Coordinates of C-alpha atoms and ligand atoms in Angstrom, one line a residue:
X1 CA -5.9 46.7 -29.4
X2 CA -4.3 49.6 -29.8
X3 CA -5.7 52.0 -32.2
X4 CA -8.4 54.3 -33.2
X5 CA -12.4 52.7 -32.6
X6 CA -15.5 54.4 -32.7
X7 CA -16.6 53.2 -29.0
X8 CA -14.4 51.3 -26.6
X9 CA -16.6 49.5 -23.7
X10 CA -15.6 48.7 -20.2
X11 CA -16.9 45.8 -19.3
X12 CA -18.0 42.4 -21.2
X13 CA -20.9 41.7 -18.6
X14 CA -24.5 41.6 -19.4
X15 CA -24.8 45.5 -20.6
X16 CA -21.5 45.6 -22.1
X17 CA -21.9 42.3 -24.1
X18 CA -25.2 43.6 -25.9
X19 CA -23.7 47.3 -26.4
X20 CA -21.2 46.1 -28.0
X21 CA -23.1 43.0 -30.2
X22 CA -25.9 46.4 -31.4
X23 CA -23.1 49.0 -32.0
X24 CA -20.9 46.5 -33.7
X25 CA -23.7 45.1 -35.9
X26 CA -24.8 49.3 -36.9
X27 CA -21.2 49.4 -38.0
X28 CA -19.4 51.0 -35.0
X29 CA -15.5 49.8 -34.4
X30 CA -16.0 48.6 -30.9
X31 CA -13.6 47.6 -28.3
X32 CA -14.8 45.7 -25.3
X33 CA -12.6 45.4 -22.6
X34 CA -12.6 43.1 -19.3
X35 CA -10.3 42.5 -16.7
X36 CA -11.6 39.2 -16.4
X37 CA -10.5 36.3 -18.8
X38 CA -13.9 34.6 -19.2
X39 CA -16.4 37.6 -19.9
X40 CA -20.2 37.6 -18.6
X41 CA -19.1 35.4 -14.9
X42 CA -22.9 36.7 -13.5
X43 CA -24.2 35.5 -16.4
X44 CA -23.0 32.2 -16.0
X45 CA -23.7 31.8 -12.7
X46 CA -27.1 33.6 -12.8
X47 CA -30.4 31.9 -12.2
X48 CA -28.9 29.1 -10.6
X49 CA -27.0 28.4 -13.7
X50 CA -30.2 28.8 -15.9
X51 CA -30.2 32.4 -16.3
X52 CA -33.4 34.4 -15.4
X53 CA -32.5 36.2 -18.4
X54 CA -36.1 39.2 -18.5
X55 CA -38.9 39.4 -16.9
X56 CA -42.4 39.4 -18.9
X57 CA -43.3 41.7 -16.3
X58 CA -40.2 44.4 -16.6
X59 CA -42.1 47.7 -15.9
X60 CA -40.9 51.1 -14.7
X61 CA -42.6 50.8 -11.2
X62 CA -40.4 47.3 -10.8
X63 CA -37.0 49.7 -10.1
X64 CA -35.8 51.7 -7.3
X65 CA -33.2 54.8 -8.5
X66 CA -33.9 58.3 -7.3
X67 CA -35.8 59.3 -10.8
X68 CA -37.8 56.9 -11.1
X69 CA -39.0 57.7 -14.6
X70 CA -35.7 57.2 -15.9
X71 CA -35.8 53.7 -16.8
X72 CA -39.2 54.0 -18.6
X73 CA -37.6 55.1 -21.8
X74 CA -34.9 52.5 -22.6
X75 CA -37.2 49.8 -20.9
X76 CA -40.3 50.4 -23.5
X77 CA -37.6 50.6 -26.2
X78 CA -35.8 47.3 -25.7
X79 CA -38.8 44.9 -24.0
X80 CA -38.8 41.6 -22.7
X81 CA -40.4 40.4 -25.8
X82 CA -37.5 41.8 -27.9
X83 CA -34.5 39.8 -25.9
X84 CA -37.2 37.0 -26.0
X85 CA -36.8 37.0 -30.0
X86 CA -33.2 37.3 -30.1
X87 CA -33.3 34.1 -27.6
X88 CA -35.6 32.2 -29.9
X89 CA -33.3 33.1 -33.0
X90 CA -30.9 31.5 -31.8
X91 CA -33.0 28.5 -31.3
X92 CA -32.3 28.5 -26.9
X93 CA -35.4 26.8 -25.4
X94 CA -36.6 28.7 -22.5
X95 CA -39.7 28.2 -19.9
X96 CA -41.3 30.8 -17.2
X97 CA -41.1 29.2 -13.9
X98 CA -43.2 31.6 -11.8
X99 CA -43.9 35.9 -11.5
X100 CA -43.2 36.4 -15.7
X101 CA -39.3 34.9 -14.7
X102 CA -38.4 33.5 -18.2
X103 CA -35.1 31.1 -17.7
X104 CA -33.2 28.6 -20.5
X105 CA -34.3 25.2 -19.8
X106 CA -30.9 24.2 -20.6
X107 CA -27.8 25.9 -19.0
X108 CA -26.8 30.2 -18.9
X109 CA -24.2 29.1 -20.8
X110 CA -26.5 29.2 -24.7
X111 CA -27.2 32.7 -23.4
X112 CA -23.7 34.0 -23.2
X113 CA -22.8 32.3 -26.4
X114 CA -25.6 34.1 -27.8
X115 CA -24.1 37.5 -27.0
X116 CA -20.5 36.1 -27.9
X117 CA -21.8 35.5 -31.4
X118 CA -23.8 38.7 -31.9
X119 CA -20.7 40.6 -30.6
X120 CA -18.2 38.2 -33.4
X121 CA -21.0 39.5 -35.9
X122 CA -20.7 42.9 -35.2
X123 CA -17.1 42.2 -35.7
X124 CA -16.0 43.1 -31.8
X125 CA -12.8 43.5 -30.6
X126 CA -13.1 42.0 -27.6
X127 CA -10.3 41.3 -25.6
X128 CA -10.2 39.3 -22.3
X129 CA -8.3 39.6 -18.8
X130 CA -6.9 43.1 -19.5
X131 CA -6.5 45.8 -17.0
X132 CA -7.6 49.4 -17.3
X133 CA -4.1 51.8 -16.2
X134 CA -5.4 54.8 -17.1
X135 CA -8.1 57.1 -18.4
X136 CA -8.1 60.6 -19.9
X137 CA -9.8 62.6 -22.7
X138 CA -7.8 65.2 -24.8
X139 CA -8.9 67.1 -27.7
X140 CA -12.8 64.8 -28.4
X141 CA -11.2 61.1 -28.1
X142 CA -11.1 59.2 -24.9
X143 CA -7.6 57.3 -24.1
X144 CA -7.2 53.9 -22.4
X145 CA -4.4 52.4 -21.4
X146 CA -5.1 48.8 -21.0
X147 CA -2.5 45.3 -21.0
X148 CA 0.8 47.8 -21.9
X149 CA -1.4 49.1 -25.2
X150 CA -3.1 52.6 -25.8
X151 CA -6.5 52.8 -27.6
X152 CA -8.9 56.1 -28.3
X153 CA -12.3 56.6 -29.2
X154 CA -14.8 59.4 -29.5
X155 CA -17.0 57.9 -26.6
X156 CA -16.5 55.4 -23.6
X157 CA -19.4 53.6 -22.3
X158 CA -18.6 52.7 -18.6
X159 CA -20.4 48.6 -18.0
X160 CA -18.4 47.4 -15.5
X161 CA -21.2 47.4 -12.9
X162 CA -21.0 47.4 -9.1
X163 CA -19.2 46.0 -6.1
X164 CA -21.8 43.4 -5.4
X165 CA -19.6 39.8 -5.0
X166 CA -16.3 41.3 -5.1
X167 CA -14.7 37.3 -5.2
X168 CA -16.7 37.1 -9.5
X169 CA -14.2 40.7 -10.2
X170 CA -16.8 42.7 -9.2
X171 CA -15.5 46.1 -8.6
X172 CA -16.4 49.7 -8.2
X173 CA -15.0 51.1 -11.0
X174 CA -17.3 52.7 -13.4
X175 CA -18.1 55.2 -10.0
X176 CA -15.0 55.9 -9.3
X177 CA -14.2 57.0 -13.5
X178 CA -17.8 58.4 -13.0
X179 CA -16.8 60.9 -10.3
X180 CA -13.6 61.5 -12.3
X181 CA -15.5 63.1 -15.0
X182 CA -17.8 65.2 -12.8
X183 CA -20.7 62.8 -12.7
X184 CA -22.6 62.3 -9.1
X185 CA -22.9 59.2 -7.2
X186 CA -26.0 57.8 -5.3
X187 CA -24.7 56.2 -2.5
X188 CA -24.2 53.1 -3.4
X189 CA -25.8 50.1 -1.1
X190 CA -25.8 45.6 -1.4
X191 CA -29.3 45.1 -2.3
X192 CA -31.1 42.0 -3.5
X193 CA -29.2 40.3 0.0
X194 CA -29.9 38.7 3.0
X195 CA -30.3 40.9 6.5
X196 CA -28.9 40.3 9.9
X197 CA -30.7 39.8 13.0
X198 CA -29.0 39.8 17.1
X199 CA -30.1 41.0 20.2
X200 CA -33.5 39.3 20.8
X201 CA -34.5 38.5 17.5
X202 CA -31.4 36.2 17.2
X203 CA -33.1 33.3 18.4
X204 CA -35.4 33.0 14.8
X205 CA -31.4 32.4 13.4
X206 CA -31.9 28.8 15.8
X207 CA -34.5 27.9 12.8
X208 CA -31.7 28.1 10.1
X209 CA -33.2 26.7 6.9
X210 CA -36.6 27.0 8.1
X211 CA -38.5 28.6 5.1
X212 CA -42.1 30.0 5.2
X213 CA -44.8 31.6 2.7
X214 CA -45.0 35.3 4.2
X215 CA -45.3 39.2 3.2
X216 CA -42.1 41.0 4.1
X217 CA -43.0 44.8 4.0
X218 CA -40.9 47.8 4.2
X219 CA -42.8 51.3 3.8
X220 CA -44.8 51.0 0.9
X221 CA -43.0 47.9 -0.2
X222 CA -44.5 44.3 0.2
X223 CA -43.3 41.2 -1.3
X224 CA -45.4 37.6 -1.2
X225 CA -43.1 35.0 -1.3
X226 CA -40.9 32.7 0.6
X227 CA -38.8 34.3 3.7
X228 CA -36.2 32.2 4.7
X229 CA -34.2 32.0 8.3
X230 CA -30.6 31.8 8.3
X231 CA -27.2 31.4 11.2
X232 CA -27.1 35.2 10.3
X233 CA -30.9 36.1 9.9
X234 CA -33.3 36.5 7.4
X235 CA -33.2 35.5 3.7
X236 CA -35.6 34.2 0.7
X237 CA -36.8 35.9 -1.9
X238 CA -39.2 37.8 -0.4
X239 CA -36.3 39.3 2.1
X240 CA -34.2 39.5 -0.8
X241 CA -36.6 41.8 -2.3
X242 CA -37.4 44.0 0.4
X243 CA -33.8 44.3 1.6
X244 CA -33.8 47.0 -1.3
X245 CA -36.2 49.2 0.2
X246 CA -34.9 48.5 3.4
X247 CA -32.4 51.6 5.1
X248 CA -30.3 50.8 7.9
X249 CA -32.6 52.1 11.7
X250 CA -36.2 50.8 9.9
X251 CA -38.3 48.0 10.5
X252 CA -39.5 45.4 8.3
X253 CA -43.0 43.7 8.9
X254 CA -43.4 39.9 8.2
X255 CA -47.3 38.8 7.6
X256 CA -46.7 34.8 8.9
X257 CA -50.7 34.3 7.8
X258 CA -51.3 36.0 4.8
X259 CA -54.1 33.8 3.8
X260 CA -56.1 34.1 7.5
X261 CA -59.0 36.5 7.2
X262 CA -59.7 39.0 10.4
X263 CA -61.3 37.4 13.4
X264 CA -59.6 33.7 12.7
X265 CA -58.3 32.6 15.7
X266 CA -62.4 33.7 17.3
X267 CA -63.6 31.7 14.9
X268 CA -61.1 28.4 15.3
X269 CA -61.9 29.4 19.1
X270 CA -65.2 28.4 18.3
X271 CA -65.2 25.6 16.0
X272 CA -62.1 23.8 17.6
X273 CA -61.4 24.6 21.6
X274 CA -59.2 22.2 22.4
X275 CA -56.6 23.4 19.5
X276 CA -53.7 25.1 20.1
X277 CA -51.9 28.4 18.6
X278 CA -49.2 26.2 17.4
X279 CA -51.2 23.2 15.9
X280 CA -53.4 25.9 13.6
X281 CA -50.2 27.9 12.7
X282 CA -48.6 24.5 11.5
X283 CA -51.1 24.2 9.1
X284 CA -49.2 27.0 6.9
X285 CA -45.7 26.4 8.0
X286 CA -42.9 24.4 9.6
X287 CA -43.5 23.1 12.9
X288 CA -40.5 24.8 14.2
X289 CA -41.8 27.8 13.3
X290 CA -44.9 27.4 14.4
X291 CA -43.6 26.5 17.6
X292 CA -41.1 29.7 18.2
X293 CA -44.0 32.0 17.4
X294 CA -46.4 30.2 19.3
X295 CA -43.5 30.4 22.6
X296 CA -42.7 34.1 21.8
X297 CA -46.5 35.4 21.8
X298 CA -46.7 33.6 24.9
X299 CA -49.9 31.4 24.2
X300 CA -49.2 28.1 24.5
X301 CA -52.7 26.1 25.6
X302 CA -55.7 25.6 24.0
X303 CA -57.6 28.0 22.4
X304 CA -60.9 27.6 24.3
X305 CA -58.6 29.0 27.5
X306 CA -57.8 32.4 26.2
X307 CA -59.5 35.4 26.3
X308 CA -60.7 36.3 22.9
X309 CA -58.9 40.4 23.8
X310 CA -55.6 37.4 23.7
X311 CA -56.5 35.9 20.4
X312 CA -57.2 39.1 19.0
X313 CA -53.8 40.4 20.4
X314 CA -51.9 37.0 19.0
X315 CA -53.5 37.5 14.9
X316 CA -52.6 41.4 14.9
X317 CA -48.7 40.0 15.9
X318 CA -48.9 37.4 13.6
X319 CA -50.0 39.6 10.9
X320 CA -47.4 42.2 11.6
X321 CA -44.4 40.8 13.1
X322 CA -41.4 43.4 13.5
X323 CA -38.4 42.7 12.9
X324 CA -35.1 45.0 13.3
X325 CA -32.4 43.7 11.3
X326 CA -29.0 44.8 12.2
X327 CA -27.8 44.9 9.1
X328 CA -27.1 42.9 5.5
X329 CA -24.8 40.6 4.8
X330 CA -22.9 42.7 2.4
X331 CA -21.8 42.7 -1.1
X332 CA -20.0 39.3 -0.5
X333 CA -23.5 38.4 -0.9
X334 CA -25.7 40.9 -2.6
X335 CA -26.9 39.7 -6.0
X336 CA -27.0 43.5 -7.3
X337 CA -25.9 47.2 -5.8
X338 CA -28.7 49.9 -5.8
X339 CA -27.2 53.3 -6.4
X340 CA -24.4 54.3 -8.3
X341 CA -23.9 56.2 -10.6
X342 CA -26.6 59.4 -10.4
X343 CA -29.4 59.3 -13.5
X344 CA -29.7 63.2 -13.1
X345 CA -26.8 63.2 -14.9
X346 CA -27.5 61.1 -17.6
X347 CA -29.6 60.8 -20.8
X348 CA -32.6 58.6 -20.4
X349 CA -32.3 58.0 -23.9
X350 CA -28.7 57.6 -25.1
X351 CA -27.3 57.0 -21.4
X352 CA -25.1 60.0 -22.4
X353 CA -23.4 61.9 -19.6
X354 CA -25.3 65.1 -20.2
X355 CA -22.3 67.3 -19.4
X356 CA -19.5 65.1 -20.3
X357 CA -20.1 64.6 -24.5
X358 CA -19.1 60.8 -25.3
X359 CA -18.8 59.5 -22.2
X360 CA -21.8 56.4 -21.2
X361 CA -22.6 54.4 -18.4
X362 CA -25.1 51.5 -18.8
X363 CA -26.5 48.8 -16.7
X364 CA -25.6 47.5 -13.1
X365 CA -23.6 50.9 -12.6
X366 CA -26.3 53.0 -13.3
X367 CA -28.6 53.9 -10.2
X368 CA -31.1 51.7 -11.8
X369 CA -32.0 48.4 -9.6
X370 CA -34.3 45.9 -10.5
X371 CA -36.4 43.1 -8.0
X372 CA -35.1 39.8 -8.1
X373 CA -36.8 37.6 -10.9
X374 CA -34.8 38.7 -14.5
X375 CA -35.3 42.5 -13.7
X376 CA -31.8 43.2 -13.7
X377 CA -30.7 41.4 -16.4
X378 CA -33.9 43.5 -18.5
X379 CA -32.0 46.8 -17.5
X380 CA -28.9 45.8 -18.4
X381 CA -29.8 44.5 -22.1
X382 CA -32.2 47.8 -22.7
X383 CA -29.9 50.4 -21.3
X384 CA -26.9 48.6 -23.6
X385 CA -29.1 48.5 -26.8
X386 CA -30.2 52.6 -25.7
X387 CA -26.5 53.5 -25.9
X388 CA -25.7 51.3 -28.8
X389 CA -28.1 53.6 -30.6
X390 CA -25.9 56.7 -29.7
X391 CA -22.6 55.3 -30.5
Ligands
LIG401 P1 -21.9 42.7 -14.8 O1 -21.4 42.6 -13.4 O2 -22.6 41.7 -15.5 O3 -20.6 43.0 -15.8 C1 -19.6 43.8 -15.4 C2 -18.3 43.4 -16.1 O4 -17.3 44.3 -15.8 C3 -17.8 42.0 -15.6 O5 -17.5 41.2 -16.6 C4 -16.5 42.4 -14.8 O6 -15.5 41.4 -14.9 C5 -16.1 43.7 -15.5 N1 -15.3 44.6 -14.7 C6 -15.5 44.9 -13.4 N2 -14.6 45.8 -13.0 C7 -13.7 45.9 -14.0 C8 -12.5 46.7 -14.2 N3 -12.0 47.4 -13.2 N4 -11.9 46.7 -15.4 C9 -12.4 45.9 -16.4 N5 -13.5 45.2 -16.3 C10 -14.2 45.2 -15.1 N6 -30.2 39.2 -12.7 C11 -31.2 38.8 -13.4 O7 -31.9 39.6 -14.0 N7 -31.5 37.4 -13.4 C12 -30.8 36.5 -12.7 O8 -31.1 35.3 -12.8 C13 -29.7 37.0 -11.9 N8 -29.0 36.1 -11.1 C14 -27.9 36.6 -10.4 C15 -27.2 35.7 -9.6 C16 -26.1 36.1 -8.9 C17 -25.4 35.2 -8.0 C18 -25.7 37.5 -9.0 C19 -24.5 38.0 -8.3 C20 -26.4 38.4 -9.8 C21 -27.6 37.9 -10.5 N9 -28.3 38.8 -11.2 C22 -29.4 38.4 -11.9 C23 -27.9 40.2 -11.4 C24 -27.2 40.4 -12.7 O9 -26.2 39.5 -12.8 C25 -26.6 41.8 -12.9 O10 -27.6 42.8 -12.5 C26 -26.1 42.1 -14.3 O11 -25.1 41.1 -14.5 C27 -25.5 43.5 -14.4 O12 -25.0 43.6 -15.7 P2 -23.8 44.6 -16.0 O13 -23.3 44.3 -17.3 O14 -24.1 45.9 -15.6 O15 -22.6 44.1 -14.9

């Protein structure tokens, strides 16, 4: 390891790994470090084991970071369709399951072998279950000390992503050498991850495992999908996915009838009077769902015995339930961190540290943050291939 390279990379995750495969193969001496043994863990583990490796879908618009219009330019220069391409070279069979998510129909595994080979043919050093012990820059060359050796390079490309599930060797890292250098932070937050509910909201928590079809909104936000109760509170993909909009004191709004037009519960009034709240609601969901809400709007008998100002009352609740979660469950069980490190002080092209020549930070680190559904994976393979082009 030790030695003179043109680039040394920190972190052999999902940006690292394809910086390092594209600056290798253009000719760059690359070292890739990792403290962990086995390199790409959220890989492995990713998709439920079969990786929900892009999006078809993978636009600007789908990421939260203070610029937005950062991502657009590394985004429309490494697509979807180009990771796509390198997955079919390599002969992985892949499907899309649902929303433009494209997965391997076999395991994650093919996909980190894939980058392992692209990196062997770029001729990457990459070496495995070493610890960064220091960090400086002197005279253009960045030094690391790393496993008891010393290696330098004219740049250092920070991958080692964020904090989110600390137990994989997850770790804030690449902010803390950020802020060393001068760069700014954007606080960083668990995103993609369940929210808490207590006080009197804690008794939805009694349906744990209960799972419905809803719209969870936050501000402008809204995500059709599943929303899932939990011991803790809320969870399912469309929590999951509003959880990143979501700042600790708002509101979220849950839609439990996204399908019912206006005036429903007049017009089942009117076809079916002896029906109940609860027997229409568990057309679309659980019974025990149906039930709690039915008990909590407080309209338990038949339909034909309400006042229509009580039905009307019941569909606007349904519609727009609030909840006000206490909090998240925290990067023990956030799939990705939103924030980090600031884009105002990067390159939207090269990743580049504007004020800080040589010095890169790509994927997970970056405030760039993806919705759930091979986003994040997209940001990390197009902002490593942006910097391999600067290396
Ligand atoms: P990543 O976390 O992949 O890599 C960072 C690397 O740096 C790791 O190898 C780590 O060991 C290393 N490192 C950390 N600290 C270090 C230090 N101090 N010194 C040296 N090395 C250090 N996304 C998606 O698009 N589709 C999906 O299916 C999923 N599924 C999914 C499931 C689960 C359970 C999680 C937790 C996350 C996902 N994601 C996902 C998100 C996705 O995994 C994530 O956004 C990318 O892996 C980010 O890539 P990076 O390379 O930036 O970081």
């Amino acid at each position: 390891m030790t030695g003179t390279h043109d680039a040394i990379i920190l972190g052999a995750g999902a940006a690292g790994l394809m910086c390092a495969a594209v600056a290798g193969q253009r000719g760059r001496r690359v070292l890739l470090i990792d403290h962990n043994r086995t390199p790409g863990a959220k890989i492995l583990i990713s998709g439920g084991g079969r990786c929900n490796f892009t999006n078809i879908g993978a636009v600007p618009e789908r990421y939260l970071s203070e610029n937005p219009h950062f991502a657009r330019s590394a985004l429309s220069r490494y697509t979807p369709r180009d990771f796509l391409d390198l997955v079919e070279r390599h002969g992985i069979a892949w499907h899309e399951k649902t929303l433009g998510q494209l997965f391997c129909d076999g395991s994650a595994r093919q996909i980190l072998a894939m980058l392992l080979d692209e990196c062997a043919k770029g001729g990457v050093d990459l070496r495995g279950g070493v610890s960064v012990t220091a960090i400086d820059h002197a005279d253009g060359l960045y030094r690391v000390e790393a496993g008891g050796a010393v290696a330098r390079a004219p740049a250092l490309v920070l991958a080692t992503g964020g904090p989110s599930i600390p137990k994989m060797g997850a770790t804030g890292f690449a902010h803390d050498v950020a802020k060393r250098f001068g760069l700014k932070l954007v606080q960083p937050r668990p995103a993609l991850v369940p929210l808490t509910l207590s006080g009197g909201e804690a008794l939805f928590t009694t349906l744990s495992g209960v799972a419905s079809n809803v719209v969870a909104r936050c501000g402008k936000a809204a995500f059709r999908e599943a929303a899932l109760f939990t011991h803790k509170g809320l969870s399912g993909p469309a929590i999951l996915q509003i959880s990143s909009y979501w700042r600790h004191g708002e509101g979220i709004a849950i839609d439990y009838a996204p399908d019912r037009p206006a005036g429903w519960l007049l017009d089942a009034k009117a076809a079916s009077p002896r029906t109940s709240l609860k027997r229409l609601l568990a057309e679309d969901m659980p019974e025990r769902l149906a039930a709690t809400l039915a008990t909590q709007i407080g309209l338990e008998g038949e339909l034909g015995q309400t006042t229509d100002k009580a039905l009307r009352a019941a569909a606007q609740r349904l519609k727009d339930w609030r909840f006000h979660p206490t909090g998240t469950e925290g990067y023990a069980k956030a799939e990705v961190t939103a924030g980090g490190i600031a884009t105002a002080g990067l390159s939207s092209k090269t990743m580049e540290a504007q004020r800080v020549p040589g010095l890169f930070a790509i994927g997970e680190a970056v405030d760039v943050t993806g919705w759930l559904g091979g986003y994040n994976f997209q940001w990390a393979w197009a902002s490593g291939w942006a910097a391999a082009q600067a290396l």
